[in-house]
Short mmCIF file of C-alpha atoms and ligand atoms in Angstrom, two decimals:
data_model
loop_
_atom_site.label_atom_id
_atom_site.label_comp_id
_atom_site.label_asym_id
_atom_site.label_seq_id
_atom_site.Cartn_x
_atom_site.Cartn_y
_atom_site.Cartn_z
CA MET A 1 -9.71 -60.51 -38.17
CA PHE A 2 -8.65 -61.72 -34.82
CA GLN A 3 -12.64 -61.94 -33.18
CA LYS A 4 -11.39 -62.01 -29.12
CA ILE A 5 -8.60 -60.27 -27.78
CA LEU A 6 -7.62 -61.07 -24.02
CA ILE A 7 -6.15 -58.44 -22.41
CA ALA A 8 -3.51 -58.75 -20.13
CA ASN A 9 -3.45 -55.99 -17.95
CA ARG A 10 -5.35 -53.38 -15.92
CA GLY A 11 -6.24 -49.56 -15.01
CA GLU A 12 -5.93 -47.09 -18.66
CA ILE A 13 -4.76 -48.76 -20.73
CA ALA A 14 -6.79 -51.41 -20.26
CA LEU A 15 -10.16 -49.20 -21.19
CA ARG A 16 -8.21 -47.61 -24.52
CA ILE A 17 -7.79 -51.45 -25.53
CA ILE A 18 -10.61 -52.04 -25.56
CA ARG A 19 -12.31 -49.19 -26.61
CA ALA A 20 -10.37 -49.91 -30.44
CA CYS A 21 -11.06 -53.54 -29.91
CA LYS A 22 -14.59 -52.75 -29.87
CA GLU A 23 -14.48 -49.89 -33.00
CA LEU A 24 -13.10 -53.02 -34.28
CA GLY A 25 -16.07 -55.57 -33.72
CA ILE A 26 -13.75 -57.01 -31.70
CA LYS A 27 -14.96 -59.22 -28.63
CA THR A 28 -12.71 -58.09 -26.01
CA VAL A 29 -11.83 -60.55 -22.67
CA ALA A 30 -10.75 -58.49 -19.41
CA VAL A 31 -8.54 -60.25 -16.56
CA TYR A 32 -8.68 -58.44 -12.88
CA SER A 33 -7.12 -58.96 -9.74
CA GLU A 34 -8.99 -59.53 -6.32
CA ALA A 35 -8.30 -55.84 -5.64
CA ASP A 36 -10.28 -54.27 -9.44
CA GLU A 37 -13.45 -56.41 -9.39
CA GLN A 38 -14.90 -52.68 -9.48
CA SER A 39 -12.26 -51.18 -12.40
CA LEU A 40 -14.07 -50.47 -14.47
CA HIS A 41 -11.94 -52.35 -16.93
CA VAL A 42 -13.67 -55.57 -15.10
CA GLN A 43 -17.11 -53.80 -16.68
CA LEU A 44 -16.57 -52.67 -19.90
CA ALA A 45 -15.00 -55.88 -21.82
CA ASP A 46 -17.74 -58.62 -22.96
CA GLY A 47 -16.24 -60.89 -20.51
CA ALA A 48 -13.66 -60.72 -17.19
CA ILE A 49 -11.42 -63.39 -15.49
CA CYS A 50 -10.32 -63.46 -11.95
CA ILE A 51 -6.52 -64.01 -12.61
CA GLY A 52 -5.60 -64.28 -8.65
CA PRO A 53 -5.36 -62.11 -5.51
CA ALA A 54 -4.22 -58.40 -4.88
CA PRO A 55 -0.41 -58.01 -5.82
CA SER A 56 1.18 -57.64 -9.06
CA VAL A 57 3.14 -61.27 -8.41
CA ASP A 58 0.36 -63.31 -7.68
CA SER A 59 -1.93 -62.07 -10.61
CA TYR A 60 -1.50 -59.94 -13.74
CA LEU A 61 2.31 -61.38 -13.74
CA LYS A 62 1.01 -64.79 -13.26
CA THR A 63 2.31 -65.88 -17.09
CA ASP A 64 0.44 -69.87 -16.92
CA ARG A 65 -2.90 -67.71 -15.40
CA ILE A 66 -2.51 -65.63 -18.48
CA ILE A 67 -2.76 -68.25 -21.06
CA SER A 68 -4.96 -70.40 -19.23
CA ALA A 69 -7.99 -67.46 -19.28
CA ALA A 70 -6.77 -66.66 -22.95
CA GLU A 71 -7.62 -70.56 -23.44
CA ILE A 72 -10.65 -70.65 -21.74
CA ALA A 73 -11.90 -67.58 -23.11
CA ASP A 74 -10.74 -69.35 -26.80
CA VAL A 75 -9.23 -65.55 -27.63
CA ASP A 76 -7.34 -64.68 -31.02
CA ALA A 77 -4.65 -62.69 -29.24
CA ILE A 78 -3.44 -60.80 -26.21
CA HIS A 79 -2.50 -57.42 -26.06
CA PRO A 80 -0.85 -57.13 -23.32
CA GLY A 81 -0.25 -53.18 -22.77
CA TYR A 82 2.39 -51.08 -21.21
CA GLY A 83 4.15 -52.87 -18.17
CA PHE A 84 3.37 -55.99 -16.36
CA LEU A 85 4.40 -58.88 -18.79
CA ALA A 86 4.62 -56.47 -21.85
CA GLU A 87 8.24 -56.72 -22.27
CA ASN A 88 8.22 -60.15 -21.24
CA PRO A 89 9.94 -62.61 -23.91
CA GLU A 90 9.25 -66.10 -22.12
CA PHE A 91 5.38 -64.82 -22.60
CA ALA A 92 5.26 -63.43 -25.98
CA GLU A 93 6.79 -66.82 -26.31
CA GLN A 94 4.31 -68.93 -24.49
CA CYS A 95 2.02 -67.26 -26.45
CA GLU A 96 3.68 -68.09 -30.09
CA GLY A 97 3.63 -71.14 -28.62
CA CYS A 98 0.25 -72.03 -27.76
CA ASN A 99 -0.87 -69.56 -30.74
CA ILE A 100 -1.83 -66.77 -29.55
CA ALA A 101 -0.94 -63.71 -31.49
CA PHE A 102 0.72 -61.85 -29.29
CA ILE A 103 -0.13 -58.42 -29.53
CA GLY A 104 3.84 -56.66 -30.31
CA PRO A 105 6.39 -57.50 -31.93
CA LYS A 106 8.21 -60.69 -31.91
CA SER A 107 9.22 -63.01 -28.80
CA ASP A 108 13.68 -62.01 -30.15
CA THR A 109 12.92 -58.68 -30.68
CA ILE A 110 12.06 -58.37 -26.78
CA ARG A 111 14.68 -60.46 -25.82
CA MET A 112 17.56 -58.36 -27.53
CA MET A 113 16.28 -54.64 -27.27
CA GLY A 114 15.64 -56.20 -23.15
CA ASP A 115 18.84 -56.16 -22.71
CA LYS A 116 19.75 -52.58 -23.08
CA ALA A 117 24.02 -53.59 -23.49
CA VAL A 118 22.12 -55.89 -26.74
CA GLY A 119 20.49 -53.13 -28.08
CA ARG A 120 23.18 -50.30 -28.02
CA GLU A 121 25.28 -52.46 -29.32
CA THR A 122 22.62 -54.01 -32.15
CA VAL A 123 21.65 -50.11 -32.84
CA ARG A 124 25.49 -48.69 -32.83
CA LYS A 125 25.90 -51.40 -36.22
CA ALA A 126 23.40 -49.30 -37.84
CA ARG A 127 25.28 -46.03 -37.50
CA VAL A 128 23.17 -45.37 -35.03
CA PRO A 129 24.74 -42.92 -32.86
CA VAL A 130 25.35 -44.33 -29.27
CA ILE A 131 26.42 -42.87 -25.95
CA PRO A 132 30.28 -43.95 -25.80
CA GLY A 133 30.79 -46.40 -22.54
CA SER A 134 31.73 -50.17 -22.42
CA ASP A 135 31.93 -52.49 -24.51
CA GLY A 136 28.47 -54.37 -23.06
CA PRO A 137 27.89 -55.18 -20.10
CA VAL A 138 31.36 -55.30 -16.47
CA GLU A 139 32.55 -58.04 -15.37
CA ASN A 140 32.65 -55.96 -11.98
CA ASP A 141 33.42 -52.56 -10.62
CA LYS A 142 37.21 -52.62 -11.34
CA GLU A 143 36.06 -53.00 -15.35
CA ALA A 144 33.70 -50.24 -15.49
CA LEU A 145 36.29 -47.90 -13.51
CA LYS A 146 39.17 -48.42 -16.32
CA VAL A 147 35.95 -47.57 -19.01
CA ALA A 148 34.82 -44.56 -16.58
CA LYS A 149 38.41 -43.09 -16.25
CA LYS A 150 38.70 -43.94 -20.30
CA ILE A 151 35.46 -41.85 -21.37
CA GLY A 152 36.06 -39.31 -18.30
CA PHE A 153 33.72 -38.98 -15.50
CA PRO A 154 30.41 -38.50 -14.76
CA VAL A 155 29.63 -41.79 -15.68
CA ILE A 156 26.72 -43.17 -14.97
CA ILE A 157 26.33 -46.99 -14.00
CA LYS A 158 23.06 -48.36 -16.40
CA ALA A 159 21.25 -51.76 -15.31
CA VAL A 160 21.17 -53.55 -18.22
CA ALA A 161 17.69 -55.16 -17.87
CA GLY A 162 17.19 -51.37 -16.81
CA GLY A 163 13.40 -50.11 -16.65
CA GLY A 164 11.06 -47.35 -14.78
CA GLY A 165 14.83 -45.33 -13.71
CA ARG A 166 15.95 -48.32 -11.90
CA GLY A 167 19.50 -49.60 -11.54
CA MET A 168 20.46 -46.84 -12.67
CA ARG A 169 23.06 -44.47 -10.73
CA LEU A 170 25.41 -41.54 -10.89
CA ALA A 171 28.74 -41.30 -9.81
CA HIS A 172 31.11 -37.92 -10.12
CA ASN A 173 34.39 -39.76 -9.68
CA ALA A 174 36.68 -42.19 -8.96
CA MET A 175 36.37 -42.19 -5.51
CA THR A 176 32.56 -43.10 -5.08
CA PHE A 177 32.68 -45.30 -7.82
CA ALA A 178 32.41 -48.27 -6.11
CA ARG A 179 29.97 -47.31 -4.01
CA GLU A 180 27.78 -46.20 -6.97
CA PHE A 181 28.69 -49.81 -8.41
CA ALA A 182 27.10 -51.80 -5.58
CA SER A 183 24.20 -49.51 -5.22
CA ALA A 184 23.00 -50.12 -8.91
CA SER A 185 23.58 -53.89 -9.32
CA ASN A 186 21.87 -54.64 -6.51
CA GLU A 187 19.04 -52.24 -7.15
CA ALA A 188 18.91 -53.77 -10.45
CA GLU A 189 19.40 -57.60 -9.04
CA LYS A 190 16.14 -56.71 -6.90
CA ALA A 191 14.80 -55.19 -9.28
CA PHE A 192 15.07 -57.71 -12.50
CA GLY A 193 16.34 -60.94 -10.65
CA ASN A 194 19.66 -59.68 -13.05
CA GLY A 195 22.44 -57.22 -10.97
CA SER A 196 24.62 -57.11 -14.65
CA VAL A 197 25.45 -52.95 -15.92
CA TYR A 198 26.78 -51.52 -18.52
CA VAL A 199 28.67 -48.03 -17.74
CA GLU A 200 27.90 -45.11 -20.04
CA LYS A 201 29.05 -41.06 -20.11
CA TYR A 202 26.50 -38.80 -18.24
CA ILE A 203 25.16 -36.45 -20.90
CA GLU A 204 24.53 -32.76 -19.13
CA ASP A 205 20.96 -31.61 -18.89
CA PRO A 206 19.78 -33.66 -21.98
CA ARG A 207 16.61 -33.70 -23.70
CA HIS A 208 15.16 -36.89 -23.74
CA ILE A 209 12.92 -37.45 -26.89
CA GLU A 210 11.81 -40.59 -28.70
CA PHE A 211 10.31 -41.62 -31.69
CA GLN A 212 6.95 -43.27 -32.33
CA ILE A 213 7.96 -46.36 -35.12
CA LEU A 214 5.47 -48.69 -36.45
CA ALA A 215 6.85 -52.00 -38.91
CA ASP A 216 4.82 -54.43 -40.84
CA ARG A 217 5.45 -58.03 -41.05
CA PHE A 218 6.41 -57.26 -44.94
CA GLY A 219 9.67 -55.00 -44.52
CA LYS A 220 7.76 -52.02 -44.28
CA THR A 221 8.79 -49.23 -41.05
CA ILE A 222 8.09 -45.61 -41.03
CA HIS A 223 7.88 -42.91 -37.66
CA LEU A 224 5.13 -40.84 -36.40
CA GLY A 225 7.90 -37.88 -34.95
CA GLU A 226 9.14 -37.60 -32.03
CA ARG A 227 7.60 -36.96 -28.30
CA ASP A 228 9.42 -34.81 -25.81
CA CYS A 229 9.34 -36.40 -22.40
CA SER A 230 12.37 -34.50 -20.78
CA VAL A 231 10.02 -33.16 -17.71
CA GLN A 232 11.37 -36.23 -16.15
CA ARG A 233 11.48 -36.72 -12.15
CA ARG A 234 13.53 -39.42 -10.79
CA HIS A 235 14.13 -40.41 -14.47
CA GLN A 236 10.38 -40.74 -14.14
CA LYS A 237 8.17 -38.82 -16.67
CA LEU A 238 5.50 -36.34 -16.10
CA ILE A 239 5.08 -34.52 -18.44
CA GLU A 240 4.83 -35.38 -22.39
CA GLU A 241 4.59 -33.14 -26.13
CA ALA A 242 4.71 -33.16 -29.23
CA PRO A 243 6.45 -31.75 -31.60
CA SER A 244 9.83 -30.76 -29.61
CA PRO A 245 10.61 -27.26 -28.89
CA PHE A 246 13.67 -27.99 -29.90
CA LEU A 247 14.28 -29.48 -32.57
CA SER A 248 14.97 -28.78 -35.92
CA ASN A 249 13.15 -30.30 -39.50
CA ASP A 250 17.04 -31.13 -40.55
CA LEU A 251 17.04 -32.68 -36.59
CA ARG A 252 14.21 -34.45 -37.02
CA LYS A 253 15.04 -35.92 -40.59
CA ARG A 254 18.03 -37.28 -39.03
CA MET A 255 16.63 -38.56 -36.14
CA GLY A 256 12.93 -40.36 -37.07
CA ARG A 257 15.43 -42.14 -40.20
CA ALA A 258 18.16 -43.66 -36.95
CA ALA A 259 14.36 -44.57 -35.58
CA VAL A 260 14.43 -46.71 -38.29
CA ARG A 261 17.16 -48.07 -39.21
CA ALA A 262 17.03 -48.90 -35.19
CA ALA A 263 13.96 -50.68 -35.49
CA THR A 264 15.31 -52.38 -38.82
CA ALA A 265 18.75 -54.03 -37.35
CA CYS A 266 16.01 -55.77 -35.01
CA ASN A 267 13.66 -56.69 -37.09
CA TYR A 268 11.23 -54.28 -35.45
CA GLU A 269 7.12 -55.39 -35.99
CA ASN A 270 4.49 -53.78 -35.10
CA ALA A 271 4.49 -50.49 -32.45
CA GLY A 272 7.17 -49.69 -30.82
CA THR A 273 9.59 -46.43 -29.26
CA VAL A 274 12.99 -45.50 -29.76
CA GLU A 275 14.46 -43.55 -27.20
CA PHE A 276 17.11 -40.62 -27.12
CA LEU A 277 18.84 -38.11 -25.51
CA VAL A 278 19.99 -35.18 -27.16
CA ASP A 279 22.49 -32.82 -25.51
CA LYS A 280 22.93 -29.11 -26.43
CA LYS A 281 25.06 -28.92 -29.32
CA GLY A 282 21.85 -31.00 -31.45
CA ASP A 283 24.13 -34.59 -30.61
CA PHE A 284 22.26 -37.16 -30.52
CA TYR A 285 22.61 -40.92 -28.78
CA PHE A 286 20.56 -43.82 -28.78
CA ILE A 287 19.41 -45.04 -25.19
CA GLU A 288 17.30 -48.03 -25.45
CA MET A 289 13.64 -49.13 -27.17
CA ASN A 290 10.40 -49.89 -25.66
CA THR A 291 9.23 -52.92 -27.87
CA ARG A 292 5.61 -52.37 -26.27
CA ILE A 293 2.66 -49.20 -26.43
CA GLN A 294 4.08 -46.42 -24.10
CA VAL A 295 2.08 -44.25 -21.76
CA GLU A 296 2.02 -41.31 -24.22
CA HIS A 297 1.49 -42.81 -27.08
CA GLY A 298 -2.08 -40.47 -27.17
CA VAL A 299 0.18 -37.25 -27.46
CA THR A 300 1.39 -38.58 -31.19
CA GLU A 301 -1.95 -39.84 -31.88
CA GLU A 302 -3.26 -36.70 -31.19
CA VAL A 303 0.06 -34.94 -33.32
CA THR A 304 -1.20 -37.32 -36.22
CA GLY A 305 -5.20 -38.40 -36.17
CA ILE A 306 -3.41 -41.87 -36.25
CA ASP A 307 -4.72 -44.29 -33.53
CA LEU A 308 -1.65 -46.67 -32.46
CA ILE A 309 -3.65 -49.52 -30.87
CA ASN A 310 -5.68 -49.96 -34.01
CA GLU A 311 -2.72 -50.18 -36.33
CA GLN A 312 -1.34 -52.28 -33.12
CA ILE A 313 -3.92 -55.00 -33.75
CA ARG A 314 -3.59 -54.83 -37.91
CA LEU A 315 -0.89 -55.24 -37.73
CA ALA A 316 -0.42 -58.07 -35.81
CA ALA A 317 -3.46 -59.82 -37.00
CA GLY A 318 -0.89 -59.91 -40.23
CA GLU A 319 -2.32 -56.48 -42.66
CA LYS A 320 -0.04 -53.68 -44.27
CA LEU A 321 1.30 -51.25 -43.21
CA ASP A 322 -1.03 -48.48 -44.85
CA MET A 323 0.62 -45.94 -44.91
CA GLU A 324 3.65 -43.77 -46.82
CA GLN A 325 6.18 -41.46 -44.55
CA LYS A 326 5.35 -39.36 -46.41
CA GLU A 327 2.10 -39.29 -46.09
CA VAL A 328 1.98 -39.01 -42.22
CA LYS A 329 1.28 -35.57 -41.19
CA PHE A 330 1.69 -33.64 -38.05
CA ILE A 331 -1.14 -31.69 -37.57
CA ARG A 332 -0.97 -30.04 -34.28
CA HIS A 333 0.89 -29.64 -31.40
CA ALA A 334 -0.21 -32.10 -28.26
CA VAL A 335 0.56 -32.23 -24.25
CA GLU A 336 0.16 -34.83 -22.17
CA CYS A 337 0.20 -34.44 -17.90
CA ARG A 338 0.24 -37.37 -16.20
CA VAL A 339 -2.56 -37.32 -13.02
CA CYS A 340 -0.85 -39.60 -10.24
CA ALA A 341 -2.78 -40.08 -6.71
CA GLU A 342 0.40 -38.75 -4.85
CA ASP A 343 1.11 -35.36 -3.15
CA PRO A 344 3.42 -33.63 -4.52
CA ALA A 345 3.40 -31.25 -1.59
CA ARG A 346 5.22 -34.54 0.63
CA ASN A 347 7.30 -35.12 -1.82
CA PHE A 348 5.12 -37.15 -4.24
CA THR A 349 4.27 -39.37 -0.81
CA PRO A 350 1.02 -42.37 -2.41
CA SER A 351 -2.59 -41.44 -1.58
CA PRO A 352 -4.96 -44.36 -2.92
CA GLY A 353 -7.87 -44.84 -1.33
CA GLU A 354 -11.35 -43.79 -2.92
CA ILE A 355 -12.69 -41.02 -5.02
CA SER A 356 -15.22 -39.23 -3.22
CA LEU A 357 -16.18 -37.16 -5.91
CA TYR A 358 -14.70 -37.28 -9.64
CA TYR A 359 -15.62 -34.39 -12.39
CA PRO A 360 -13.18 -34.98 -15.59
CA PRO A 361 -12.84 -32.15 -17.24
CA GLY A 362 -13.56 -30.97 -21.22
CA GLY A 363 -14.13 -29.16 -24.11
CA HIS A 364 -12.62 -28.64 -27.58
CA GLY A 365 -9.26 -30.32 -27.56
CA VAL A 366 -9.05 -32.23 -24.30
CA ARG A 367 -8.71 -36.20 -23.83
CA VAL A 368 -8.71 -37.29 -20.50
CA ASP A 369 -7.98 -41.46 -20.37
CA SER A 370 -8.57 -42.53 -17.13
CA HIS A 371 -10.33 -45.48 -14.96
CA VAL A 372 -11.23 -44.01 -11.94
CA TYR A 373 -14.45 -42.62 -11.53
CA GLY A 374 -16.47 -41.16 -8.22
CA GLY A 375 -17.15 -43.96 -5.93
CA TYR A 376 -14.10 -45.91 -7.42
CA THR A 377 -11.81 -46.89 -4.01
CA ILE A 378 -7.55 -46.18 -6.63
CA PRO A 379 -5.51 -50.17 -4.40
CA GLN A 380 -2.25 -49.31 -2.84
CA TYR A 381 -1.02 -52.67 -4.87
CA TYR A 382 -0.11 -51.21 -8.12
CA ASP A 383 1.02 -48.38 -10.09
CA SER A 384 -0.29 -44.26 -8.21
CA MET A 385 -1.20 -43.63 -12.39
CA MET A 386 -5.06 -42.08 -12.51
CA SER A 387 -5.08 -40.49 -15.45
CA LYS A 388 -3.70 -38.97 -18.40
CA VAL A 389 -5.38 -35.30 -19.38
CA ILE A 390 -3.87 -34.84 -23.16
CA THR A 391 -4.71 -31.56 -24.80
CA PHE A 392 -3.98 -30.23 -28.61
CA GLY A 393 -4.35 -27.31 -30.47
CA ARG A 394 -3.18 -25.13 -33.52
CA THR A 395 -0.17 -24.29 -31.78
CA ARG A 396 1.92 -24.97 -28.19
CA GLU A 397 0.95 -21.94 -26.87
CA LEU A 398 -2.80 -22.97 -27.32
CA ALA A 399 -2.33 -26.79 -26.31
CA LEU A 400 -0.24 -25.21 -23.15
CA ASP A 401 -3.50 -22.64 -22.29
CA ARG A 402 -5.69 -25.14 -22.67
CA MET A 403 -4.18 -27.42 -20.35
CA TYR A 404 -3.76 -25.01 -17.26
CA ARG A 405 -7.21 -24.56 -18.30
CA ALA A 406 -8.60 -28.44 -17.95
CA LEU A 407 -6.03 -28.77 -14.90
CA SER A 408 -8.67 -26.50 -13.03
CA GLU A 409 -11.57 -27.92 -14.17
CA TYR A 410 -9.83 -31.53 -13.15
CA LEU A 411 -11.83 -32.20 -9.74
CA ILE A 412 -10.63 -34.95 -7.94
CA ARG A 413 -11.61 -35.37 -3.93
CA GLY A 414 -11.12 -37.72 -1.76
CA VAL A 415 -7.13 -38.65 -2.83
CA LYS A 416 -4.95 -36.14 -3.22
CA THR A 417 -3.35 -35.71 -6.61
CA THR A 418 -0.39 -34.38 -8.69
CA ILE A 419 -2.73 -31.64 -10.88
CA PRO A 420 -1.13 -28.46 -8.89
CA PHE A 421 2.59 -29.83 -9.38
CA SER A 422 1.19 -29.87 -13.09
CA MET A 423 -0.44 -26.55 -13.64
CA ALA A 424 2.33 -24.63 -11.88
CA VAL A 425 5.13 -26.31 -14.39
CA ILE A 426 2.66 -25.26 -17.00
CA ARG A 427 2.59 -21.34 -15.44
CA ASP A 428 6.81 -21.84 -15.25
CA PRO A 429 8.40 -19.73 -17.45
CA VAL A 430 10.75 -21.61 -17.91
CA PHE A 431 9.16 -24.87 -19.16
CA ARG A 432 6.56 -21.93 -21.20
CA GLN A 433 10.32 -21.42 -23.58
CA GLY A 434 10.65 -24.96 -23.91
CA ALA A 435 13.36 -24.84 -22.58
CA ALA A 436 13.58 -27.71 -20.09
CA THR A 437 15.80 -30.58 -20.03
CA THR A 438 15.96 -34.05 -17.62
CA SER A 439 17.37 -31.35 -14.74
CA TYR A 440 14.32 -29.53 -14.97
CA VAL A 441 12.08 -30.62 -12.74
CA GLU A 442 14.43 -30.80 -9.68
CA GLU A 443 15.67 -27.71 -10.50
CA PHE A 444 12.02 -26.03 -10.57
CA ILE A 445 11.01 -27.64 -7.76
CA ASN A 446 14.47 -26.06 -5.33
CA ARG A 447 13.18 -23.09 -6.64
CA THR A 448 9.70 -22.90 -5.88
CA PRO A 449 7.44 -22.48 -2.44
CA LYS A 450 6.15 -26.50 -1.52
CA ASN A 451 2.78 -24.70 -0.49
CA LEU A 452 2.01 -23.75 -4.29
CA PHE A 453 2.13 -27.83 -5.11
CA SER A 454 -0.08 -28.16 -2.29
CA ASN A 455 -3.49 -29.98 -3.26
CA SER A 456 -5.43 -26.93 -0.73
CA ASN A 457 -3.72 -24.54 -3.29
CA GLN A 458 -6.04 -25.56 -6.93
CA GLU A 459 -9.12 -24.02 -7.65
CA GLY A 460 -12.16 -25.73 -7.02
CA GLN A 461 -9.60 -28.61 -4.81
CA GLU A 462 -10.22 -29.37 -1.13
P1 LIG B 501 14.66 -46.63 -18.15
O1 LIG B 501 14.33 -48.24 -19.15
O2 LIG B 501 14.53 -47.53 -16.54
O3 LIG B 501 12.80 -45.88 -18.22
P2 LIG B 501 16.61 -45.18 -20.19
O4 LIG B 501 18.11 -45.41 -20.24
O5 LIG B 501 15.55 -44.84 -21.00
O6 LIG B 501 15.85 -45.77 -18.50
O7 LIG B 501 16.76 -43.72 -19.66
C1 LIG B 501 15.67 -43.72 -18.57
C2 LIG B 501 15.83 -41.18 -18.10
O8 LIG B 501 17.34 -41.64 -17.25
C3 LIG B 501 16.60 -40.80 -19.73
O9 LIG B 501 15.70 -40.36 -20.08
C4 LIG B 501 17.80 -39.72 -19.02
O10 LIG B 501 16.77 -38.58 -18.20
C5 LIG B 501 18.47 -40.49 -18.28
N1 LIG B 501 19.66 -41.21 -18.37
C6 LIG B 501 19.84 -42.54 -19.02
N2 LIG B 501 21.32 -42.58 -19.55
C7 LIG B 501 21.73 -41.14 -19.41
C8 LIG B 501 23.23 -40.71 -20.19
N3 LIG B 501 23.93 -41.47 -20.40
N4 LIG B 501 23.38 -39.54 -19.29
C9 LIG B 501 22.40 -39.00 -18.84
N5 LIG B 501 21.06 -38.70 -18.64
C10 LIG B 501 20.83 -40.27 -18.94
#
């Protein structure tokens, strides 16, 4: 087992990893930017190394500085968390080259699944259904238009290097196609330094359902069930839950088997997520595989009782997966709301700043994963997510009632948060019925008075 791990990340996920390491008796080394000196992950780790100025390109994305920090601290392994370098195959390769274990899959697997067009082709060969579309990336808008006409509008144009909902455009007809194509490609070039795109049929009102995978290096792969992440704004997840209110046991079994086939097809090792869209008829299609821990992993942990970070560390250290598929039990319902420092009443504009008062919720069935505290200043440089509230209970109803109660207790002053928005969703009959698709949030925002999302509207908030 590893003696010391460097955590190449910040925020709540850095804390989550430190906690798992402590429980395993492993020493931890945090890295931090100049803006994060006061962050809890720096305080809770056994050691901390400053890796540069606030902007992430000068710190959390600087592979050479992180590798140097790992060598100075003499660690055995690096946990990349999510975002930043988590899906960067060159970084994983550098770790492999320096004899530092990268806690994740092999660099070849990250590279393969990091190109969505290659990933799509790889799983298709393993009999995993994919959405009809182009065979790999398209050369130009003319070639892409031919594909679009063949599969039929509407289509979605997607960056092969895509992530975080960027580099993706919907085209309804041939007239607007060239414009949307250029827009997707330009955005992808800016965001990922790679403007290559492919075309896929647009699925109307799908559900986003993903499967958690665990795999060891000895060829054993299992899944830990699904998470329904259909509640999204601009392709970014806001609320995740498991089990999905939409899946029958039969569909769950078929999707679970397909997810395992997808992971096996790319020689997957460690924890990963296979993402699918499910249409109204219950037909499902692979969209991508995320080769890292996900933000919403806690939902699966609370539903199965399995600590995913602990599993990741043990698998990366070369241990065998010590459970069989049939031993994985879904013991309850869990739901997660991402709490962001944003003002939902003003089109979710970021609201960084100092938290003047902070009182997180508690009680039975409530878990809060967060790196913030009263007096902490949320820097403007990074993602606006400040906390994740996960609630769980014997039934979906109970987990949701508990979420509403927990959010109503959550006191955060000094910055605006998305809490009132999440509370309004949790109370909304459409969501309550389990009927939300990926179009839900937009439809919900359109029919709901904005003042309902205002921070002054929440009990106990300013
Ligand atoms: P990213 O890697 O940027 O997150 P994904 O491929 O995972 O991109 O897709 C993100 C979201 O975009 C999906 O959850 C879904 O809401 C929407 N989406 C992606 N592809 C399609 C499609 N073919 N039809 C309809 N919606 C799609």
